[in-house]
CSV table of C-alpha atoms in Angstrom, one decimal:
chain,number,residue,atom,x,y,z
A,1,MET,CA,-7.2,-11.5,-28.3
A,2,ASN,CA,-6.9,-8.9,-25.5
A,3,ALA,CA,-3.9,-8.8,-23.3
A,4,PRO,CA,-4.4,-11.0,-20.2
A,5,HIS,CA,-4.5,-7.9,-18.0
A,6,ASP,CA,-7.2,-6.2,-20.2
A,7,LEU,CA,-10.0,-8.7,-20.1
A,8,LEU,CA,-12.7,-6.0,-20.6
A,9,ASP,CA,-10.8,-4.3,-23.5
A,10,VAL,CA,-10.5,-0.9,-21.7
A,11,ASP,CA,-7.8,-0.1,-24.3
A,12,HIS,CA,-10.7,0.3,-26.8
A,13,LEU,CA,-11.9,3.4,-24.8
A,14,LEU,CA,-8.6,5.3,-25.3
A,15,THR,CA,-7.7,7.7,-28.0
A,16,ASP,CA,-4.8,7.1,-30.3
A,17,GLU,CA,-2.9,10.0,-28.6
A,18,GLU,CA,-3.6,8.5,-25.2
A,19,ARG,CA,-2.3,5.1,-26.2
A,20,ALA,CA,0.8,6.7,-27.7
A,21,ILE,CA,1.5,8.6,-24.5
A,22,ARG,CA,0.8,5.4,-22.5
A,23,ASP,CA,3.2,3.4,-24.7
A,24,THR,CA,5.9,6.0,-24.4
A,25,ALA,CA,5.6,6.0,-20.6
A,26,ARG,CA,5.6,2.2,-20.6
A,27,ARG,CA,8.9,2.0,-22.6
A,28,PHE,CA,10.5,4.6,-20.3
A,29,ALA,CA,9.4,2.7,-17.2
A,30,GLN,CA,10.5,-0.7,-18.6
A,31,ASP,CA,13.8,0.5,-20.0
A,32,LYS,CA,15.0,2.9,-17.4
A,33,LEU,CA,13.4,1.8,-14.1
A,34,ALA,CA,12.4,-1.8,-14.2
A,35,PRO,CA,16.0,-3.2,-14.4
A,36,HIS,CA,17.0,-1.4,-11.2
A,37,VAL,CA,13.9,-1.3,-9.0
A,38,ALA,CA,14.5,-4.6,-7.1
A,39,GLU,CA,17.9,-3.3,-6.0
A,40,TRP,CA,16.6,0.1,-5.0
A,41,ALA,CA,13.9,-1.6,-2.9
A,42,GLU,CA,16.4,-4.1,-1.4
A,43,THR,CA,18.9,-1.4,-0.4
A,44,GLY,CA,16.3,1.3,0.5
A,45,GLU,CA,18.4,3.7,-1.6
A,46,LEU,CA,16.9,5.6,-4.5
A,47,PRO,CA,18.8,7.9,-6.9
A,48,ALA,CA,15.9,10.3,-6.9
A,49,ARG,CA,17.6,13.2,-8.5
A,50,ASP,CA,18.9,11.1,-11.4
A,51,ILE,CA,15.5,9.6,-11.9
A,52,ALA,CA,13.8,13.0,-11.8
A,53,LYS,CA,16.2,14.1,-14.5
A,54,GLN,CA,15.3,11.1,-16.7
A,55,MET,CA,11.6,11.6,-16.1
A,56,GLY,CA,12.0,15.2,-17.1
A,57,GLY,CA,13.8,14.2,-20.2
A,58,ALA,CA,10.9,11.9,-21.1
A,59,GLY,CA,8.4,14.8,-20.7
A,60,LEU,CA,6.7,13.2,-17.7
A,61,LEU,CA,7.1,15.7,-15.0
A,62,GLY,CA,4.1,18.1,-14.7
A,63,MET,CA,2.9,16.6,-18.0
A,64,HIS,CA,-0.8,17.6,-17.3
A,65,LEU,CA,0.1,21.3,-16.7
A,66,GLU,CA,0.0,24.0,-19.4
A,67,GLY,CA,3.0,26.1,-20.3
A,68,TYR,CA,6.4,26.6,-18.5
A,69,GLY,CA,7.9,23.6,-20.3
A,70,CYS,CA,5.1,21.2,-19.4
A,71,ALA,CA,3.6,18.9,-22.0
A,72,GLY,CA,-0.1,19.9,-21.3
A,73,VAL,CA,-1.6,16.4,-21.9
A,74,GLY,CA,-5.1,15.5,-20.8
A,75,PRO,CA,-6.1,14.0,-17.4
A,76,THR,CA,-6.6,10.5,-18.8
A,77,ALA,CA,-3.2,10.5,-20.5
A,78,TYR,CA,-1.6,11.6,-17.2
A,79,GLY,CA,-3.4,8.8,-15.4
A,80,LEU,CA,-2.1,6.3,-18.0
A,81,ALA,CA,1.4,7.4,-17.3
A,82,SER,CA,0.8,7.0,-13.6
A,83,ILE,CA,-0.2,3.4,-14.3
A,84,GLU,CA,3.0,2.6,-16.1
A,85,LEU,CA,5.2,4.0,-13.3
A,86,GLU,CA,3.3,2.3,-10.6
A,87,ALA,CA,3.4,-1.0,-12.5
A,88,ILE,CA,7.1,-0.8,-11.7
A,89,ASP,CA,6.8,0.5,-8.1
A,90,SER,CA,4.5,2.8,-6.1
A,91,GLY,CA,7.5,4.7,-4.9
A,92,LEU,CA,8.5,5.7,-8.4
A,93,ARG,CA,5.0,6.9,-9.2
A,94,SER,CA,5.1,8.8,-5.9
A,95,LEU,CA,8.2,10.7,-7.0
A,96,PHE,CA,6.4,11.6,-10.3
A,97,SER,CA,3.2,12.5,-8.5
A,98,VAL,CA,4.6,14.6,-5.8
A,99,GLN,CA,6.7,16.5,-8.2
A,100,GLY,CA,4.0,17.1,-10.8
A,101,SER,CA,0.7,17.0,-8.9
A,102,LEU,CA,1.6,18.4,-5.5
A,103,ALA,CA,4.7,20.7,-5.8
A,104,MET,CA,4.4,21.9,-9.4
A,105,TYR,CA,0.6,22.0,-9.4
A,106,SER,CA,0.6,24.2,-6.3
A,107,ILE,CA,3.0,26.7,-7.9
A,108,HIS,CA,1.1,26.5,-11.2
A,109,ALA,CA,-2.3,27.0,-9.6
A,110,TYR,CA,-1.6,29.3,-6.8
A,111,GLY,CA,1.8,30.9,-7.5
A,112,SER,CA,2.8,34.3,-8.8
A,113,GLU,CA,4.1,34.6,-12.3
A,114,ASP,CA,7.6,35.2,-10.9
A,115,GLN,CA,7.3,31.9,-8.9
A,116,LYS,CA,6.1,30.0,-12.0
A,117,GLN,CA,8.9,31.3,-14.1
A,118,GLN,CA,11.5,30.7,-11.5
A,119,TRP,CA,10.6,27.1,-10.7
A,120,LEU,CA,8.3,25.3,-13.1
A,121,PRO,CA,10.6,25.0,-16.2
A,122,GLY,CA,13.4,23.6,-14.1
A,123,MET,CA,11.0,21.2,-12.3
A,124,ALA,CA,9.5,20.1,-15.6
A,125,ALA,CA,13.0,19.3,-16.9
A,126,GLY,CA,13.9,17.4,-13.7
A,127,ASP,CA,16.7,19.9,-12.9
A,128,TYR,CA,14.9,20.9,-9.7
A,129,VAL,CA,13.2,18.3,-7.4
A,130,GLY,CA,10.1,19.4,-5.5
A,131,ALA,CA,8.3,18.3,-2.4
A,132,PHE,CA,5.1,19.1,-0.6
A,133,GLY,CA,5.1,19.9,3.1
A,134,LEU,CA,1.7,19.4,4.7
A,135,THR,CA,1.7,16.3,7.0
A,136,GLU,CA,3.2,16.8,10.4
A,137,PRO,CA,4.4,14.4,13.1
A,138,ASP,CA,1.2,15.0,15.1
A,139,HIS,CA,-1.2,16.1,12.3
A,140,GLY,CA,-2.0,13.9,9.3
A,141,SER,CA,-5.7,13.5,8.7
A,142,ASN,CA,-6.4,16.8,10.4
A,143,PRO,CA,-4.2,19.3,8.6
A,144,ASN,CA,-6.2,22.2,10.1
A,145,GLY,CA,-4.4,21.5,13.4
A,146,MET,CA,-0.9,21.9,11.9
A,147,ARG,CA,1.6,23.6,14.2
A,148,THR,CA,4.1,24.8,11.6
A,149,ARG,CA,3.8,28.6,11.8
A,150,ALA,CA,4.9,31.5,9.7
A,151,LYS,CA,5.0,35.0,11.2
A,152,ARG,CA,5.4,38.4,9.6
A,153,ASP,CA,8.5,40.2,10.4
A,154,GLY,CA,8.6,43.4,8.4
A,155,ASP,CA,8.5,42.5,4.7
A,156,ASP,CA,9.7,38.9,5.5
A,157,TRP,CA,8.2,35.8,7.0
A,158,VAL,CA,9.8,33.7,9.7
A,159,LEU,CA,9.0,30.0,9.5
A,160,ASN,CA,9.2,27.4,12.3
A,161,GLY,CA,7.9,23.9,12.6
A,162,ALA,CA,8.3,20.4,11.2
A,163,LYS,CA,6.8,18.1,8.5
A,164,MET,CA,6.8,14.3,8.4
A,165,TRP,CA,6.5,11.6,5.8
A,166,ILE,CA,7.5,14.0,3.0
A,167,THR,CA,8.3,12.3,-0.3
A,168,ASN,CA,11.4,13.7,-2.0
A,169,GLY,CA,11.9,16.0,1.0
A,170,SER,CA,15.6,15.5,1.9
A,171,VAL,CA,16.7,15.6,-1.8
A,172,ALA,CA,14.4,18.5,-2.9
A,173,ASP,CA,15.5,21.9,-4.2
A,174,VAL,CA,12.2,23.4,-3.3
A,175,VAL,CA,9.4,22.5,-0.9
A,176,VAL,CA,5.8,23.9,-1.0
A,177,VAL,CA,5.3,24.4,2.8
A,178,TRP,CA,1.9,25.0,4.4
A,179,ALA,CA,1.8,26.9,7.6
A,180,GLN,CA,-0.5,28.6,10.0
A,181,THR,CA,-0.4,32.4,9.9
A,182,ASP,CA,-2.4,35.2,11.5
A,183,ASP,CA,-4.6,35.1,8.4
A,184,GLY,CA,-5.1,31.3,8.4
A,185,ILE,CA,-3.2,28.6,6.6
A,186,ARG,CA,-1.0,29.8,3.7
A,187,GLY,CA,1.5,28.2,1.4
A,188,PHE,CA,5.1,29.2,0.9
A,189,VAL,CA,7.6,28.3,-1.8
A,190,VAL,CA,10.7,27.4,0.2
A,191,PRO,CA,14.1,26.8,-1.4
A,192,THR,CA,15.9,24.2,0.6
A,193,ASP,CA,19.2,26.1,0.7
A,194,THR,CA,17.5,28.6,3.0
A,195,PRO,CA,19.3,28.8,6.4
A,196,GLY,CA,17.2,27.0,9.0
A,197,PHE,CA,16.0,24.2,6.7
A,198,SER,CA,17.0,20.6,7.4
A,199,GLY,CA,15.8,17.4,5.9
A,200,ARG,CA,16.4,13.9,7.3
A,201,ALA,CA,15.6,10.7,5.3
A,202,ILE,CA,13.4,8.2,7.2
A,203,LYS,CA,15.1,4.8,7.3
A,204,HIS,CA,14.0,1.3,8.2
A,205,LYS,CA,10.8,1.4,6.2
A,206,MET,CA,9.0,-1.8,5.4
A,207,SER,CA,7.1,-0.2,2.6
A,208,MET,CA,7.9,2.3,-0.2
A,209,ARG,CA,11.5,1.4,0.1
A,210,ALA,CA,12.2,2.7,-3.5
A,211,SER,CA,11.2,6.2,-2.4
A,212,VAL,CA,12.9,9.0,-0.5
A,213,THR,CA,10.7,9.7,2.5
A,214,SER,CA,11.8,12.5,4.9
A,215,GLU,CA,11.3,14.5,8.0
A,216,LEU,CA,11.7,18.3,7.5
A,217,THR,CA,12.4,20.9,10.1
A,218,PHE,CA,12.3,24.7,9.8
A,219,GLU,CA,14.1,26.8,12.5
A,220,ASP,CA,13.7,30.5,12.3
A,221,MET,CA,13.8,30.4,8.5
A,222,ARG,CA,13.6,33.8,7.1
A,223,LEU,CA,11.7,34.0,3.8
A,224,PRO,CA,11.0,37.0,1.6
A,225,GLY,CA,7.5,38.2,1.2
A,226,SER,CA,7.6,36.9,-2.4
A,227,ALA,CA,7.8,33.3,-1.0
A,228,LEU,CA,4.0,33.4,-0.2
A,229,LEU,CA,1.7,31.7,-2.7
A,230,PRO,CA,-0.7,34.5,-3.4
A,231,GLY,CA,-3.5,32.4,-4.8
A,232,ALA,CA,-4.1,30.0,-1.9
A,233,GLU,CA,-5.8,30.8,1.3
A,234,GLY,CA,-6.9,28.3,3.9
A,235,LEU,CA,-7.1,24.6,3.3
A,236,ARG,CA,-8.5,25.1,-0.2
A,237,GLY,CA,-4.9,25.3,-1.5
A,238,PRO,CA,-3.4,22.1,-0.1
A,239,LEU,CA,-6.7,20.1,-0.6
A,240,GLY,CA,-6.9,21.2,-4.2
A,241,ALA,CA,-3.3,19.9,-4.8
A,242,LEU,CA,-4.1,16.7,-2.9
A,243,ASN,CA,-7.1,16.1,-5.2
A,244,GLU,CA,-4.8,16.3,-8.2
A,245,ALA,CA,-2.5,13.8,-6.7
A,246,ARG,CA,-5.3,11.5,-5.6
A,247,PHE,CA,-6.6,11.4,-9.2
A,248,GLY,CA,-3.2,10.0,-10.2
A,249,ILE,CA,-3.4,7.4,-7.5
A,250,VAL,CA,-6.8,6.2,-8.8
A,251,PHE,CA,-5.0,5.2,-12.0
A,252,GLY,CA,-1.6,4.3,-10.6
A,253,THR,CA,-2.9,1.6,-8.2
A,254,THR,CA,-4.2,-0.3,-11.2
A,255,GLY,CA,-0.7,-0.5,-12.5
A,256,ALA,CA,0.5,-2.2,-9.3
A,257,ALA,CA,-2.6,-4.5,-9.6
A,258,ARG,CA,-1.8,-5.2,-13.3
A,259,SER,CA,1.8,-6.2,-12.4
A,260,CYS,CA,0.6,-8.6,-9.8
A,261,LEU,CA,-2.0,-10.1,-12.1
A,262,GLU,CA,0.5,-10.6,-14.9
A,263,THR,CA,2.9,-12.2,-12.6
A,264,ALA,CA,0.3,-14.5,-11.2
A,265,ILE,CA,-0.9,-15.6,-14.7
A,266,ASP,CA,2.6,-16.2,-15.9
A,267,TYR,CA,3.4,-18.2,-12.8
A,268,ALA,CA,0.2,-20.2,-12.9
A,269,THR,CA,0.7,-21.3,-16.5
A,270,THR,CA,4.3,-22.3,-16.0
A,271,ARG,CA,4.5,-23.7,-12.4
A,272,THR,CA,3.7,-27.5,-12.4
A,273,GLN,CA,2.3,-29.5,-9.5
A,274,PHE,CA,0.6,-32.9,-9.6
A,275,ASP,CA,1.8,-33.2,-13.2
A,276,LYS,CA,0.0,-30.1,-14.6
A,277,PRO,CA,0.2,-26.3,-14.5
A,278,ILE,CA,-1.3,-25.0,-11.3
A,279,GLY,CA,-3.4,-22.7,-13.6
A,280,ALA,CA,-5.4,-25.8,-14.6
A,281,PHE,CA,-6.8,-26.2,-11.1
A,282,GLN,CA,-10.2,-24.7,-10.4
A,283,LEU,CA,-9.2,-22.8,-7.2
A,284,THR,CA,-6.4,-21.1,-9.0
A,285,GLN,CA,-8.6,-20.2,-12.0
A,286,GLY,CA,-11.2,-18.8,-9.6
A,287,LYS,CA,-8.6,-16.5,-8.1
A,288,LEU,CA,-7.3,-15.4,-11.5
A,289,ALA,CA,-10.9,-14.7,-12.7
A,290,ASP,CA,-11.7,-12.6,-9.6
A,291,MET,CA,-8.5,-10.7,-9.9
A,292,SER,CA,-9.0,-9.9,-13.5
A,293,VAL,CA,-12.6,-8.7,-13.1
A,294,ALA,CA,-11.6,-6.5,-10.1
A,295,HIS,CA,-8.6,-5.0,-12.1
A,296,GLY,CA,-10.8,-4.4,-15.1
A,297,THR,CA,-13.5,-2.7,-13.2
A,298,ALA,CA,-11.0,-0.5,-11.3
A,299,LEU,CA,-9.5,0.5,-14.7
A,300,LEU,CA,-12.9,1.3,-16.1
A,301,LEU,CA,-13.6,3.5,-13.1
A,302,SER,CA,-10.3,5.3,-13.6
A,303,VAL,CA,-11.0,6.1,-17.3
A,304,HIS,CA,-14.6,7.2,-16.4
A,305,LEU,CA,-13.2,9.6,-13.8
A,306,GLY,CA,-10.7,10.8,-16.3
A,307,ARG,CA,-13.5,11.7,-18.8
A,308,LEU,CA,-15.4,13.5,-16.0
A,309,LYS,CA,-12.2,15.5,-15.2
A,310,GLU,CA,-11.8,16.4,-18.9
A,311,ALA,CA,-15.3,17.7,-19.0
A,312,GLY,CA,-14.8,19.7,-15.9
A,313,LEU,CA,-17.4,17.7,-13.9
A,314,LEU,CA,-15.2,15.7,-11.5
A,315,LYS,CA,-16.1,16.1,-7.8
A,316,PRO,CA,-13.8,15.5,-4.8
A,317,ALA,CA,-16.1,12.8,-3.5
A,318,GLN,CA,-15.8,11.0,-6.8
A,319,VAL,CA,-12.0,11.1,-6.5
A,320,SER,CA,-12.3,9.8,-3.0
A,321,ALA,CA,-14.5,6.9,-4.4
A,322,GLY,CA,-11.8,6.1,-6.9
A,323,LYS,CA,-8.9,6.2,-4.5
A,324,LEU,CA,-10.8,4.2,-1.9
A,325,ASN,CA,-12.0,1.5,-4.3
A,326,ASN,CA,-8.9,1.1,-6.5
A,327,THR,CA,-6.4,1.0,-3.6
A,328,ARG,CA,-8.5,-1.6,-1.9
A,329,VAL,CA,-8.7,-3.6,-5.1
A,330,ALA,CA,-5.0,-3.4,-5.8
A,331,LEU,CA,-4.1,-4.5,-2.3
A,332,GLU,CA,-6.4,-7.5,-2.5
A,333,ILE,CA,-5.1,-8.5,-5.9
A,334,ALA,CA,-1.5,-8.3,-4.6
A,335,ARG,CA,-2.4,-10.4,-1.6
A,336,THR,CA,-4.2,-13.0,-3.7
A,337,ALA,CA,-1.4,-13.1,-6.3
A,338,ARG,CA,1.0,-13.9,-3.4
A,339,THR,CA,-1.0,-17.0,-2.5
A,340,ILE,CA,-0.8,-18.2,-6.1
A,341,LEU,CA,3.0,-17.9,-6.0
A,342,GLY,CA,3.1,-19.8,-2.7
A,343,ALA,CA,6.5,-19.5,-1.0
A,344,ASN,CA,7.9,-17.8,-4.0
A,345,GLY,CA,5.5,-15.0,-3.4
A,346,ILE,CA,7.7,-13.5,-0.7
A,347,SER,CA,10.8,-13.6,-2.8
A,348,GLY,CA,12.4,-10.5,-4.2
A,349,GLU,CA,12.7,-12.3,-7.5
A,350,TYR,CA,9.0,-11.4,-8.0
A,351,SER,CA,7.3,-8.0,-7.6
A,352,VAL,CA,4.2,-9.2,-5.8
A,353,MET,CA,5.2,-8.8,-2.1
A,354,ARG,CA,6.9,-5.5,-2.9
A,355,HIS,CA,3.7,-4.2,-4.4
A,356,ALA,CA,1.7,-5.5,-1.5
A,357,ASN,CA,3.9,-3.7,1.0
A,358,ASN,CA,3.9,-0.5,-1.0
A,359,LEU,CA,0.1,-0.5,-1.3
A,360,GLU,CA,-0.2,-0.6,2.5
A,361,SER,CA,1.3,2.9,2.4
A,362,VAL,CA,-0.8,4.0,-0.6
A,363,LEU,CA,-3.9,2.9,1.4
A,364,THR,CA,-2.9,5.5,4.0
A,365,TYR,CA,-1.3,8.4,2.3
A,366,GLU,CA,-3.1,11.4,0.7
A,367,GLY,CA,-6.2,10.5,2.7
A,368,THR,CA,-6.6,7.3,4.7
A,369,ALA,CA,-9.3,4.9,3.6
A,370,GLU,CA,-11.4,6.1,6.6
A,371,ILE,CA,-11.1,9.7,5.5
A,372,HIS,CA,-12.3,8.9,2.0
A,373,GLN,CA,-15.2,6.9,3.5
A,374,LEU,CA,-16.3,9.9,5.5
A,375,THR,CA,-15.9,12.2,2.4
A,376,ILE,CA,-18.2,9.9,0.5
A,377,GLY,CA,-20.6,9.7,3.5
A,378,ARG,CA,-20.8,13.5,3.7
A,379,GLU,CA,-21.6,13.6,-0.1
A,380,LEU,CA,-24.4,11.0,0.4
A,381,THR,CA,-26.0,12.4,3.6
A,382,GLY,CA,-25.1,16.1,3.6
A,383,LEU,CA,-23.8,15.5,7.1
A,384,SER,CA,-20.2,15.9,8.1
A,385,ALA,CA,-18.6,13.3,10.4
A,386,PHE,CA,-15.5,15.4,10.7
A,387,ALA,CA,-15.0,17.3,14.0
């Protein structure tokens, strides 16, 4: 019999190696993260550096990259690890994703050999924590309007500006910062011990509480010419990194959905009302059936996109379709699971409300639902709705 969360037997589509990697990530997540996540979310405090070190020791950071201490696993295996981390909490998957698919990927894809050698081995080990500075207080969906600016001064660059909603930002050792220059948008590898850098953790969040979210400011920061990422010009660089991270979200959201589905099934089969388990009632079974089918189809979509990526055929609009669909599906599953748990659904004893709150952020970050709709619309019509 299939596991309750795998009605469609998606597991059958995976290779032995992918299942082994998935199981390793699941053991790590269950053993090292699950016992503490409720407390981290309750207090809004995350020992991000310690967790990064543990993730690095487990071979998870930058696991889909080649060389420099990275494991070099395939896209689907990377996605499966994303599932296991997000099944614990979206904030923990975000730490993993920002480190590997935004910061490390940017250096790996666009950096000089010296930049790669300097940063990637330590980031893969979790010795260095990375962040990705693109979003600004006034510019989210339109990164082309960013105000952060880097100006040439002799052989150096002088960086001024601010970034907002930056995961890992205030605990990072290095931030990949995107800024306007006289030659367009360029990326810079910025050590956070550079004079003029400051990072402030954003408090009082109602979502992603088990995550370090920060505002960064750069005041007359002097960077050497070697800080420039030589291989990225214009928005192609940051958007390429975002596409990598969105691919992980496509998978990861199904982990949050799975956790909610498993919780709802367990609750429905053990909670008794009117002298029988509530899972015996037709309305409850209807909800469980719809949740299971939605989760299964989202997981099938994820694996399909993984196979396309492995074949070099994956298009940005397809990633947008996956992110749009699977985030919506996961959020709806979390909300429906909450109704099955009744009043207990809002209790921190269960993960459902925490997942629902987190998914409200996932729905917005790395491309809002509306931006992904317009990306898909442009693919379908050949007409851009973007200004």
